[in-house]
Each structure stands twice: as structure tokens, then as C-alpha cells.
């Protein structure tokens, strides 16, 4: 694992991608820090993290697009398969290397509050709130990087990988707003669920290349929804915002940005990351069987 | 050392490897021979754990490649068809990475990397980016990666493809030098290469093992009749008569009559009869001078064709009626051929068309002419 980790880290900073990623974060965080703390004389440094969390939409696909797709294109995945290391080690090595790259701008941004403090001797700036927000920012990024890495393992084309990571992150980004906007009547819920199930079964078909698996997922999930919507429509009411709320990774970050330490949300980020790392390992293992 | 049992790999419904079983013993070089698409690479990918088999079992020194993957993979060094290199690293960095991943300790790593680089001859490019290396050097870096960490089994998938002849000789030398303390399996579709390096040959076709033996045994098992090439000075008719009178000669083809009166003859003999002495004697007695006589061994190529050849392939060597006409045309154009043609009419040997082909086609398709000469490099010329 260390071997993979070192190799990945080196290649990020030897190439442009690592530097580009770090620079992107530093520029955006810097701009918001300037706008919030200096231009508007606010001591709420943590809002900078809140405001620049949209940058993940671009930065994460840039970071993750090559991680596994490129191995496949160069056929270096054959080396990884034939080395005496497990796929879990390979995936973790790559993931930790990306986390390391991501940690650079986050750590640098943790120096800024001290500068802000120099201009704010009255002490309104709360260091604990800032570091909690920075930690949550890092956790959010970690979860999204795991999602992007999984997307990268689905294809051997970096561009495709970047686009689907972007769509996936956009999806979880908008989810929070959507969950508040959508009404919860049973009819709408059933239709939206049917649509989501269709998407999911298409994804299953795409990943497994098996029509049977796709149809199976579709029917297993769709039939209960139809049955429930006819027999007990009240069950579906209000379910949509709840489900969307569960999927909204970003929503959990916003509470941190307000200075709340929410262990449940922290656990949520870690769970998402672990889940997608497991998916990635499975996706790599699966390729052997194709 | 390697045990492959009932291996099956299906892509959709098309079987790439079909019930393949064989064992590989320690300390030998195995040649994996087959036409393109025979399942060589698929089999190698399965043996090294890069690909999962549909069914069947692979054991490396007793370790199952799936259930006991880590132990099994420690014993294997693998060079896939396309060397798995990271273009943004230098050979030293790359090999250091592989060594670390293979579990070579920190202290021994530099030495291990240095010794493999020395072995494959890439010391002078060790600090250049792999991206900028030539194909030959890339292939060598790939080789270095495979033999790094001293694995017991080294599997090389077409290691000499795309290299120039000098590099091929070098890589072959490296492979031979590995044989002392490693088991080497390497695939190729170049017959001369396989017969030169390997101690055993596995021939596969359409995913099935069709033959397994030493090169010599394969040759003698499937050999067509031994063939001699001779250059004789004298009258073509007399030469043909003299040769046919020798016991053990089954067929005589006059392939060319040169202006200076030298006649090139292809003599087909019965198996197991030594005719060399009697041929020279018979020719001398008929006042013909033997200038050259060489034995062209029945080659692996023939064995290969016999085993894996598509039905279409042997037809090339088969007589075709139209070719008699071509001989006529040639004969008219070139007077010297006339006598060769006459000689044939005279003896009415059944191989008219064979000869006709040699005459009409300067690139001999006749299997007897494809025979590899000592260490035959005929195929290498195509690379």
C-alpha cells in the first residue's frame, strides 16, 4: 500500500493535476477569506469554507478522473493485478494519496485565521469554529473524492470519468435544495422513485453488462413501490424529502459551517467514503471477471 | 511448479480458452506457441491472476491463484503483452515502486533494482522518463519489472515483439540466462524463436492444447520426409536419373538450372535412411559434380501448420491445376527453365505443380523451402 501511495503522490505533484487542484482551492478559499473577513470585516472565517464548498464540483473530478481510468488506459492495471498486493490495498493507497493532495490546501487555509486574528484583536474570531469547519470541509471532500474515484473505476476514459463524477457530485449538491422544494404527495413520490429506480437499474446494467441484473434490480425495487402506492399511499407521503435528505451529502456540511459539531454527520461522511471505496474495490475486482 | 487444470474462459459465449490443462516443471523454459487469437494471452492473464477463469484451477507451487492470491503472486513475475509502464516515471523510480510493491525490503531494494537493470541493459537510460524511451527500452524495462524480486516463475507474453533483430538476440539471451534458477513461460508466434530457446513447447490452438513436447520430439513426431537441397553440375536429365536410382530417394525436383550448368535439386528422402553417401557416389558415377548438399530438417513450422493450420493454409502448398500453365508461360519467357521442365516431363514426377510454384513464385511458399536453416532467422526478418 505504501508503494502505491508514494507512487501516486509523486505522480500528482510531478504532473500538473496535483498543483492545479491545490491552486484552485487556495485561490477560491483566498478570495472568500478576503471578501468575508477583510472586505466585509467579518470575523466569521468559517463561512469561507461554507461559501467555497461548490468548488468540489470542479476540483474533485479533476483530482479523481485519472486515478483508475488512466491505469486501465495505459494497461498498467495488469501490473497492479499481478503484484502481490490486494485490490483493497491498491484502492486505499490511491485514495490516501488523493487525501494527501487535498490536505495541502486545507492545512494552508488553517493558517489564514491567524492572519485574520491579527486584524481582529477584539477576539470575535472563534478558532474552534474555524477548525471544526475546516475538519468538516476535509471530511466532505474525502467523501466526494471517494465518489469520484468510484466513477473513475467505471471507465477507461478520463473525460468520461470526469463528467460522470461531476454529475454525481452535482446530484448530491442539489439534493439538499430539492428535498426542501419537493412536495410529499404519494403520487409524485411514486413517480420520482420509479424514475430513480430506472436510473439505478440502468447503472447496474452499465456496470455489470448484464440485462438480467438490470431488470432484476428494476423489478425488485419497483414492484413494492407500485404495490404500496395502491394499497397504502399514506406510507409514501413525505418519504421523498426524507430520502433526498439522506442522500444530500452537502446538507450535513452546512451545519458544521455554523459551528456545530455534529458527530452523526461526521460519521455520515466517513460512511459514504467507506461505501464508495468498497464499491471501487468491487469494480476493480469485477473487471477480472469480464 | 504451475498446475493448470481444466481452465475455461468464456467471453460472452465465445470460449477463448477451452478446457486447457497442463503442468509446468521447475527450471525449464516453456514456449507457448499458437497463432494470434489462440488464447495465449488469455491463458497467461489467468495464470498471473489478472483475469478470472470461468472455471478451472491454477496452482502456483501449490498456491491457488485466487484463494491464496498473495502467496501465489509473490512467486510470479509477469510481463504482459503491452509492458505496464508509467510514462511519467523514470525506470529507476518505476522499478523501485515495483520492488516495494513486491515486498523487497528497503535495504535490498536499491541493489535489486540495480541488478535487474544491469541484467536487461537499461543502466544508461535509468534516469530518463519512460515516456521518452524507445520501444525496445520500454520492453526491457517491462522485462526488468517481471524479473525483479527473483520470482520463481517468470511469465513473458511475446517479449520480443516490436524489437529490432539485435535487441531480439539480447532479450533471448536474457531469457536463456534466466533458465538456470527460474521457470520461464514465454509466448510467441515466432517458431524459430521458440525452438531456439525453449526446452519444452506447448502448442495451443482455439483455446485448446494440441501438443506438448520438446522441440526435437515434436519435430521427429510430426516430421514430414527429410529433404535435401543440392547443387550439382551436369546434365539435368542425368542428374535426375542418377538421384532417382539411389535407394531411399523418393522424389527429385529440379528447381533451377543456372547458366553455368549448375543445377539446383530438391531431393526428398525416405525417413530413417542415410542417403548422403550414396547420393554423392551415384552422382560421381554419372559424371555429375556435387557442389553443395545440405540437409534441411523438417521444421517446427510444418508441425505447427499440421497442428493448428486452418484448412485454408495447406492449400497454398497443394498443387493447383492452373499452375502448370504458368510454368508453360515461364518456360517460354525464359529458355533456361525449359530444360527443367523437360526433365520433369521425362520422369513424370507427381510434383510438377510444386515445382511450377517455385518457378513462378520467387518467394517460395513451398513448405520445404520455409524450412528454417540452423537457428533459422527467417521470421525475424519480418519484424
GROMACS .gro file of C-alpha atoms in nm, chain B residues 78-364:
model
  287
  368UNK     CA    1   0.472  -1.112  -1.536
  369UNK     CA    2   0.534  -0.910  -1.847
  370UNK     CA    3   0.203  -0.861  -2.026
  371UNK     CA    4   0.178  -0.813  -2.399
  372UNK     CA    5   0.193  -0.438  -2.355
  373UNK     CA    6   0.454  -0.355  -2.091
  374UNK     CA    7   0.270  -0.195  -1.797
  375UNK     CA    8   0.477   0.121  -1.757
  376UNK     CA    9   0.401   0.460  -1.610
  377UNK     CA   10   0.523   0.711  -1.867
  378UNK     CA   11   0.577   0.986  -1.609
  379UNK     CA   12   0.832   0.789  -1.409
  380UNK     CA   13   1.194   0.705  -1.474
  381UNK     CA   14   1.298   0.339  -1.490
  382UNK     CA   15   1.467   0.367  -1.152
  383UNK     CA   16   1.159   0.512  -0.984
  384UNK     CA   17   0.935   0.264  -1.159
  385UNK     CA   18   1.143  -0.037  -1.062
  386UNK     CA   19   1.177   0.092  -0.709
  387UNK     CA   20   0.799   0.114  -0.690
  388UNK     CA   21   0.756  -0.240  -0.822
  389UNK     CA   22   1.022  -0.371  -0.584
  390UNK     CA   23   0.845  -0.209  -0.291
  391UNK     CA   24   0.509  -0.347  -0.401
  392UNK     CA   25   0.665  -0.691  -0.435
  393UNK     CA   26   0.780  -0.664  -0.077
  394UNK     CA   27   1.154  -0.623  -0.131
  395UNK     CA   28   1.299  -0.478   0.189
  396UNK     CA   29   1.417  -0.120   0.197
  397UNK     CA   30   1.782  -0.218   0.235
  398UNK     CA   31   1.790  -0.461  -0.056
  399UNK     CA   32   1.576  -0.254  -0.288
  400UNK     CA   33   1.846  -0.041  -0.446
  401UNK     CA   34   2.065  -0.344  -0.508
  402UNK     CA   35   1.778  -0.546  -0.651
  403UNK     CA   36   1.681  -0.264  -0.885
  404UNK     CA   37   2.041  -0.213  -0.992
  405UNK     CA   38   2.098  -0.580  -1.066
  406UNK     CA   39   1.788  -0.619  -1.283
  407UNK     CA   40   1.871  -0.301  -1.470
  408UNK     CA   41   2.215  -0.443  -1.534
  409UNK     CA   42   2.069  -0.773  -1.648
  410UNK     CA   43   1.840  -0.623  -1.911
  411UNK     CA   44   2.082  -0.347  -2.002
  412UNK     CA   45   1.899  -0.028  -1.916
  413UNK     CA   46   2.154   0.131  -1.685
  414UNK     CA   47   2.229   0.406  -1.934
  415UNK     CA   48   1.867   0.521  -1.954
  416UNK     CA   49   1.778   0.475  -1.588
  417UNK     CA   50   1.713   0.842  -1.524
  418UNK     CA   51   1.517   0.926  -1.835
  419UNK     CA   52   1.141   0.942  -1.831
  420UNK     CA   53   0.989   0.617  -1.956
  421UNK     CA   54   0.772   0.825  -2.187
  422UNK     CA   55   1.083   0.919  -2.386
  423UNK     CA   56   1.228   0.571  -2.418
  424UNK     CA   57   1.224   0.373  -2.740
  425UNK     CA   58   1.004   0.069  -2.777
  426UNK     CA   59   1.298  -0.163  -2.722
  427UNK     CA   60   1.396   0.003  -2.397
  428UNK     CA   61   1.036   0.009  -2.278
  429UNK     CA   62   1.016  -0.362  -2.341
  430UNK     CA   63   1.332  -0.409  -2.139
  431UNK     CA   64   1.202  -0.203  -1.850
  432UNK     CA   65   0.898  -0.429  -1.861
  433UNK     CA   66   1.127  -0.732  -1.850
  434UNK     CA   67   1.316  -0.583  -1.558
  435UNK     CA   68   0.988  -0.539  -1.375
  436UNK     CA   69   0.900  -0.903  -1.433
  437UNK     CA   70   1.228  -1.047  -1.309
  438UNK     CA   71   1.255  -0.808  -1.016
  439UNK     CA   72   1.238  -0.971  -0.677
  440UNK     CA   73   1.365  -1.301  -0.815
  441UNK     CA   74   1.029  -1.472  -0.864
  442UNK     CA   75   1.037  -1.845  -0.920
  443UNK     CA   76   0.812  -1.825  -1.223
  444UNK     CA   77   0.858  -1.567  -1.495
  445UNK     CA   78   0.584  -1.528  -1.750
  446UNK     CA   79   0.654  -1.324  -2.059
  447UNK     CA   80   0.389  -1.250  -2.318
  448UNK     CA   81   0.551  -1.203  -2.656
  449UNK     CA   82   0.861  -1.034  -2.514
  450UNK     CA   83   1.035  -0.987  -2.848
  451UNK     CA   84   0.754  -0.827  -3.046
  452UNK     CA   85   0.847  -0.493  -3.193
  453UNK     CA   86   1.217  -0.516  -3.124
  454UNK     CA   87   1.493  -0.492  -3.379
  455UNK     CA   88   1.693  -0.809  -3.455
  456UNK     CA   89   1.986  -0.711  -3.235
  457UNK     CA   90   1.755  -0.644  -2.942
  458UNK     CA   91   1.576  -0.972  -3.002
  459UNK     CA   92   1.903  -1.160  -2.972
  460UNK     CA   93   1.979  -0.973  -2.650
  461UNK     CA   94   1.637  -1.039  -2.498
  462UNK     CA   95   1.666  -1.405  -2.591
  463UNK     CA   96   1.999  -1.411  -2.417
  464UNK     CA   97   1.837  -1.268  -2.105
  465UNK     CA   98   1.560  -1.527  -2.120
  466UNK     CA   99   1.813  -1.807  -2.158
  467UNK     CA  100   2.014  -1.678  -1.864
  468UNK     CA  101   1.700  -1.685  -1.651
  469UNK     CA  102   1.653  -2.055  -1.708
  470UNK     CA  103   1.916  -2.150  -1.453
  471UNK     CA  104   1.714  -2.065  -1.146
  472UNK     CA  105   1.370  -1.972  -1.273
  473UNK     CA  106   1.088  -2.136  -1.457
  474UNK     CA  107   1.013  -1.931  -1.764
  475UNK     CA  108   0.699  -1.942  -1.973
  476UNK     CA  109   0.700  -1.725  -2.275
  477UNK     CA  110   0.462  -1.694  -2.560
  478UNK     CA  111   0.541  -1.627  -2.916
  479UNK     CA  112   0.413  -1.687  -3.259
  480UNK     CA  113   0.765  -1.699  -3.393
  481UNK     CA  114   0.862  -2.060  -3.434
  482UNK     CA  115   1.234  -2.023  -3.476
  483UNK     CA  116   1.248  -1.827  -3.153
  484UNK     CA  117   1.061  -2.091  -2.960
  485UNK     CA  118   1.262  -2.380  -3.099
  486UNK     CA  119   1.583  -2.198  -3.022
  487UNK     CA  120   1.519  -2.101  -2.662
  488UNK     CA  121   1.269  -2.341  -2.517
  489UNK     CA  122   1.323  -2.675  -2.361
  490UNK     CA  123   0.957  -2.758  -2.398
  491UNK     CA  124   0.684  -2.635  -2.627
  492UNK     CA  125   0.314  -2.606  -2.565
  493UNK     CA  126   0.115  -2.551  -2.880
  494UNK     CA  127  -0.233  -2.417  -2.835
  495UNK     CA  128  -0.497  -2.351  -3.091
  496UNK     CA  129  -0.852  -2.227  -3.043
  497UNK     CA  130  -0.802  -2.236  -2.668
  498UNK     CA  131  -0.701  -2.599  -2.661
  499UNK     CA  132  -0.365  -2.763  -2.600
  500UNK     CA  133  -0.283  -2.951  -2.918
  501UNK     CA  134   0.071  -3.065  -2.841
  502UNK     CA  135   0.328  -3.056  -2.566
  503UNK     CA  136   0.681  -3.186  -2.601
  504UNK     CA  137   1.043  -3.092  -2.651
  505UNK     CA  138   1.116  -2.920  -2.983
  506UNK     CA  139   1.316  -3.219  -3.104
  507UNK     CA  140   1.048  -3.469  -3.015
  508UNK     CA  141   0.782  -3.260  -3.180
  509UNK     CA  142   0.986  -3.239  -3.494
  510UNK     CA  143   1.053  -3.609  -3.514
  511UNK     CA  144   0.699  -3.697  -3.414
  512UNK     CA  145   0.539  -3.496  -3.685
  513UNK     CA  146   0.824  -3.462  -3.928
  514UNK     CA  147   0.750  -3.479  -4.293
  515UNK     CA  148   1.003  -3.664  -4.505
  516UNK     CA  149   1.358  -3.533  -4.476
  517UNK     CA  150   1.457  -3.305  -4.759
  518UNK     CA  151   1.799  -3.235  -4.906
  519UNK     CA  152   1.900  -2.933  -5.107
  520UNK     CA  153   2.174  -2.996  -5.357
  521UNK     CA  154   2.361  -2.808  -5.626
  522UNK     CA  155   2.504  -3.032  -5.895
  523UNK     CA  156   2.697  -2.952  -6.207
  524UNK     CA  157   2.596  -3.162  -6.505
  525UNK     CA  158   2.317  -3.256  -6.736
  526UNK     CA  159   1.977  -3.219  -6.566
  527UNK     CA  160   1.844  -3.545  -6.706
  528UNK     CA  161   2.148  -3.738  -6.597
  529UNK     CA  162   2.132  -3.584  -6.251
  530UNK     CA  163   1.769  -3.673  -6.208
  531UNK     CA  164   1.831  -4.026  -6.328
  532UNK     CA  165   2.126  -4.071  -6.100
  533UNK     CA  166   1.943  -3.941  -5.796
  534UNK     CA  167   1.636  -4.149  -5.856
  535UNK     CA  168   1.848  -4.459  -5.880
  536UNK     CA  169   1.966  -4.413  -5.525
  537UNK     CA  170   1.788  -4.629  -5.274
  538UNK     CA  171   1.596  -4.418  -5.025
  539UNK     CA  172   1.531  -4.125  -5.257
  540UNK     CA  173   1.163  -4.096  -5.314
  541UNK     CA  174   1.140  -3.783  -5.521
  542UNK     CA  175   1.360  -3.546  -5.715
  543UNK     CA  176   1.272  -3.189  -5.806
  544UNK     CA  177   1.490  -2.981  -6.028
  545UNK     CA  178   1.424  -2.632  -5.907
  546UNK     CA  179   1.659  -2.429  -6.120
  547UNK     CA  180   1.909  -2.473  -6.398
  548UNK     CA  181   2.163  -2.195  -6.392
  549UNK     CA  182   2.351  -2.057  -6.689
  550UNK     CA  183   2.683  -2.203  -6.578
  551UNK     CA  184   2.541  -2.553  -6.587
  552UNK     CA  185   2.480  -2.582  -6.216
  553UNK     CA  186   2.151  -2.746  -6.132
  554UNK     CA  187   1.970  -2.693  -5.803
  555UNK     CA  188   1.786  -3.003  -5.694
  556UNK     CA  189   1.549  -3.074  -5.408
  557UNK     CA  190   1.568  -3.436  -5.305
  558UNK     CA  191   1.302  -3.591  -5.090
  559UNK     CA  192   1.414  -3.897  -4.898
  560UNK     CA  193   1.254  -4.177  -4.707
  561UNK     CA  194   1.265  -4.136  -4.332
  562UNK     CA  195   1.538  -4.306  -4.138
  563UNK     CA  196   1.762  -4.382  -4.437
  564UNK     CA  197   2.103  -4.220  -4.465
  565UNK     CA  198   2.139  -4.138  -4.831
  566UNK     CA  199   2.412  -3.875  -4.825
  567UNK     CA  200   2.698  -4.107  -4.919
  568UNK     CA  201   2.512  -4.296  -5.186
  569UNK     CA  202   2.391  -3.973  -5.343
  570UNK     CA  203   2.739  -3.833  -5.385
  571UNK     CA  204   2.862  -4.164  -5.515
  572UNK     CA  205   2.577  -4.202  -5.765
  573UNK     CA  206   2.628  -3.852  -5.898
  574UNK     CA  207   3.000  -3.906  -5.940
  575UNK     CA  208   2.944  -4.230  -6.125
  576UNK     CA  209   2.720  -4.041  -6.369
  577UNK     CA  210   2.983  -3.774  -6.424
  578UNK     CA  211   2.793  -3.510  -6.229
  579UNK     CA  212   2.978  -3.300  -5.973
  580UNK     CA  213   2.819  -3.244  -5.636
  581UNK     CA  214   2.885  -2.885  -5.532
  582UNK     CA  215   2.656  -2.848  -5.234
  583UNK     CA  216   2.445  -3.085  -5.030
  584UNK     CA  217   2.261  -2.975  -4.721
  585UNK     CA  218   2.005  -3.132  -4.506
  586UNK     CA  219   1.706  -2.915  -4.428
  587UNK     CA  220   1.546  -3.062  -4.124
  588UNK     CA  221   1.175  -3.100  -4.112
  589UNK     CA  222   1.091  -2.786  -3.924
  590UNK     CA  223   0.860  -2.697  -3.644
  591UNK     CA  224   0.677  -2.486  -3.893
  592UNK     CA  225   0.542  -2.799  -4.055
  593UNK     CA  226   0.442  -2.939  -3.719
  594UNK     CA  227   0.280  -2.613  -3.634
  595UNK     CA  228   0.087  -2.598  -3.958
  596UNK     CA  229  -0.020  -2.956  -3.920
  597UNK     CA  230  -0.148  -2.894  -3.569
  598UNK     CA  231  -0.308  -2.554  -3.584
  599UNK     CA  232  -0.329  -2.478  -3.953
  600UNK     CA  233  -0.661  -2.361  -4.083
  601UNK     CA  234  -0.793  -2.576  -4.365
  602UNK     CA  235  -0.703  -2.291  -4.595
  603UNK     CA  236  -0.334  -2.292  -4.512
  604UNK     CA  237  -0.220  -2.628  -4.655
  605UNK     CA  238  -0.383  -2.541  -4.983
  606UNK     CA  239  -0.109  -2.295  -5.054
  607UNK     CA  240   0.135  -2.582  -5.078
  608UNK     CA  241  -0.106  -2.804  -5.263
  609UNK     CA  242  -0.080  -2.841  -5.638
  610UNK     CA  243  -0.322  -2.632  -5.833
  611UNK     CA  244  -0.402  -2.717  -6.193
  612UNK     CA  245  -0.364  -2.364  -6.325
  613UNK     CA  246  -0.003  -2.354  -6.222
  614UNK     CA  247   0.103  -2.591  -6.497
  615UNK     CA  248   0.001  -2.321  -6.738
  616UNK     CA  249   0.213  -2.070  -6.554
  617UNK     CA  250   0.511  -2.297  -6.599
  618UNK     CA  251   0.447  -2.300  -6.968
  619UNK     CA  252   0.441  -1.926  -6.981
  620UNK     CA  253   0.755  -1.900  -6.774
  621UNK     CA  254   0.923  -2.160  -6.985
  622UNK     CA  255   0.850  -1.964  -7.296
  623UNK     CA  256   0.984  -1.646  -7.145
  624UNK     CA  257   1.294  -1.799  -7.002
  625UNK     CA  258   1.467  -2.060  -7.209
  626UNK     CA  259   1.674  -2.196  -6.926
  627UNK     CA  260   1.370  -2.319  -6.742
  628UNK     CA  261   1.285  -2.526  -7.041
  629UNK     CA  262   1.525  -2.800  -6.953
  630UNK     CA  263   1.396  -2.822  -6.600
  631UNK     CA  264   1.051  -2.855  -6.733
  632UNK     CA  265   1.166  -3.119  -6.977
  633UNK     CA  266   1.333  -3.317  -6.709
  634UNK     CA  267   1.007  -3.329  -6.529
  635UNK     CA  268   0.809  -3.434  -6.824
  636UNK     CA  269   1.060  -3.705  -6.879
  637UNK     CA  270   1.026  -3.854  -6.536
  638UNK     CA  271   0.672  -3.754  -6.490
  639UNK     CA  272   0.720  -3.694  -6.121
  640UNK     CA  273   0.397  -3.612  -5.938
  641UNK     CA  274   0.530  -3.283  -5.806
  642UNK     CA  275   0.502  -3.086  -6.128
  643UNK     CA  276   0.294  -2.819  -5.973
  644UNK     CA  277   0.516  -2.793  -5.671
  645UNK     CA  278   0.799  -2.711  -5.895
  646UNK     CA  279   0.586  -2.486  -6.104
  647UNK     CA  280   0.519  -2.281  -5.798
  648UNK     CA  281   0.880  -2.247  -5.715
  649UNK     CA  282   0.943  -2.131  -6.064
  650UNK     CA  283   0.656  -1.888  -6.084
  651UNK     CA  284   0.691  -1.750  -5.738
  652UNK     CA  285   1.025  -1.613  -5.629
  653UNK     CA  286   0.901  -1.608  -5.265
  654UNK     CA  287   0.880  -1.979  -5.200
   0.00000   0.00000   0.00000
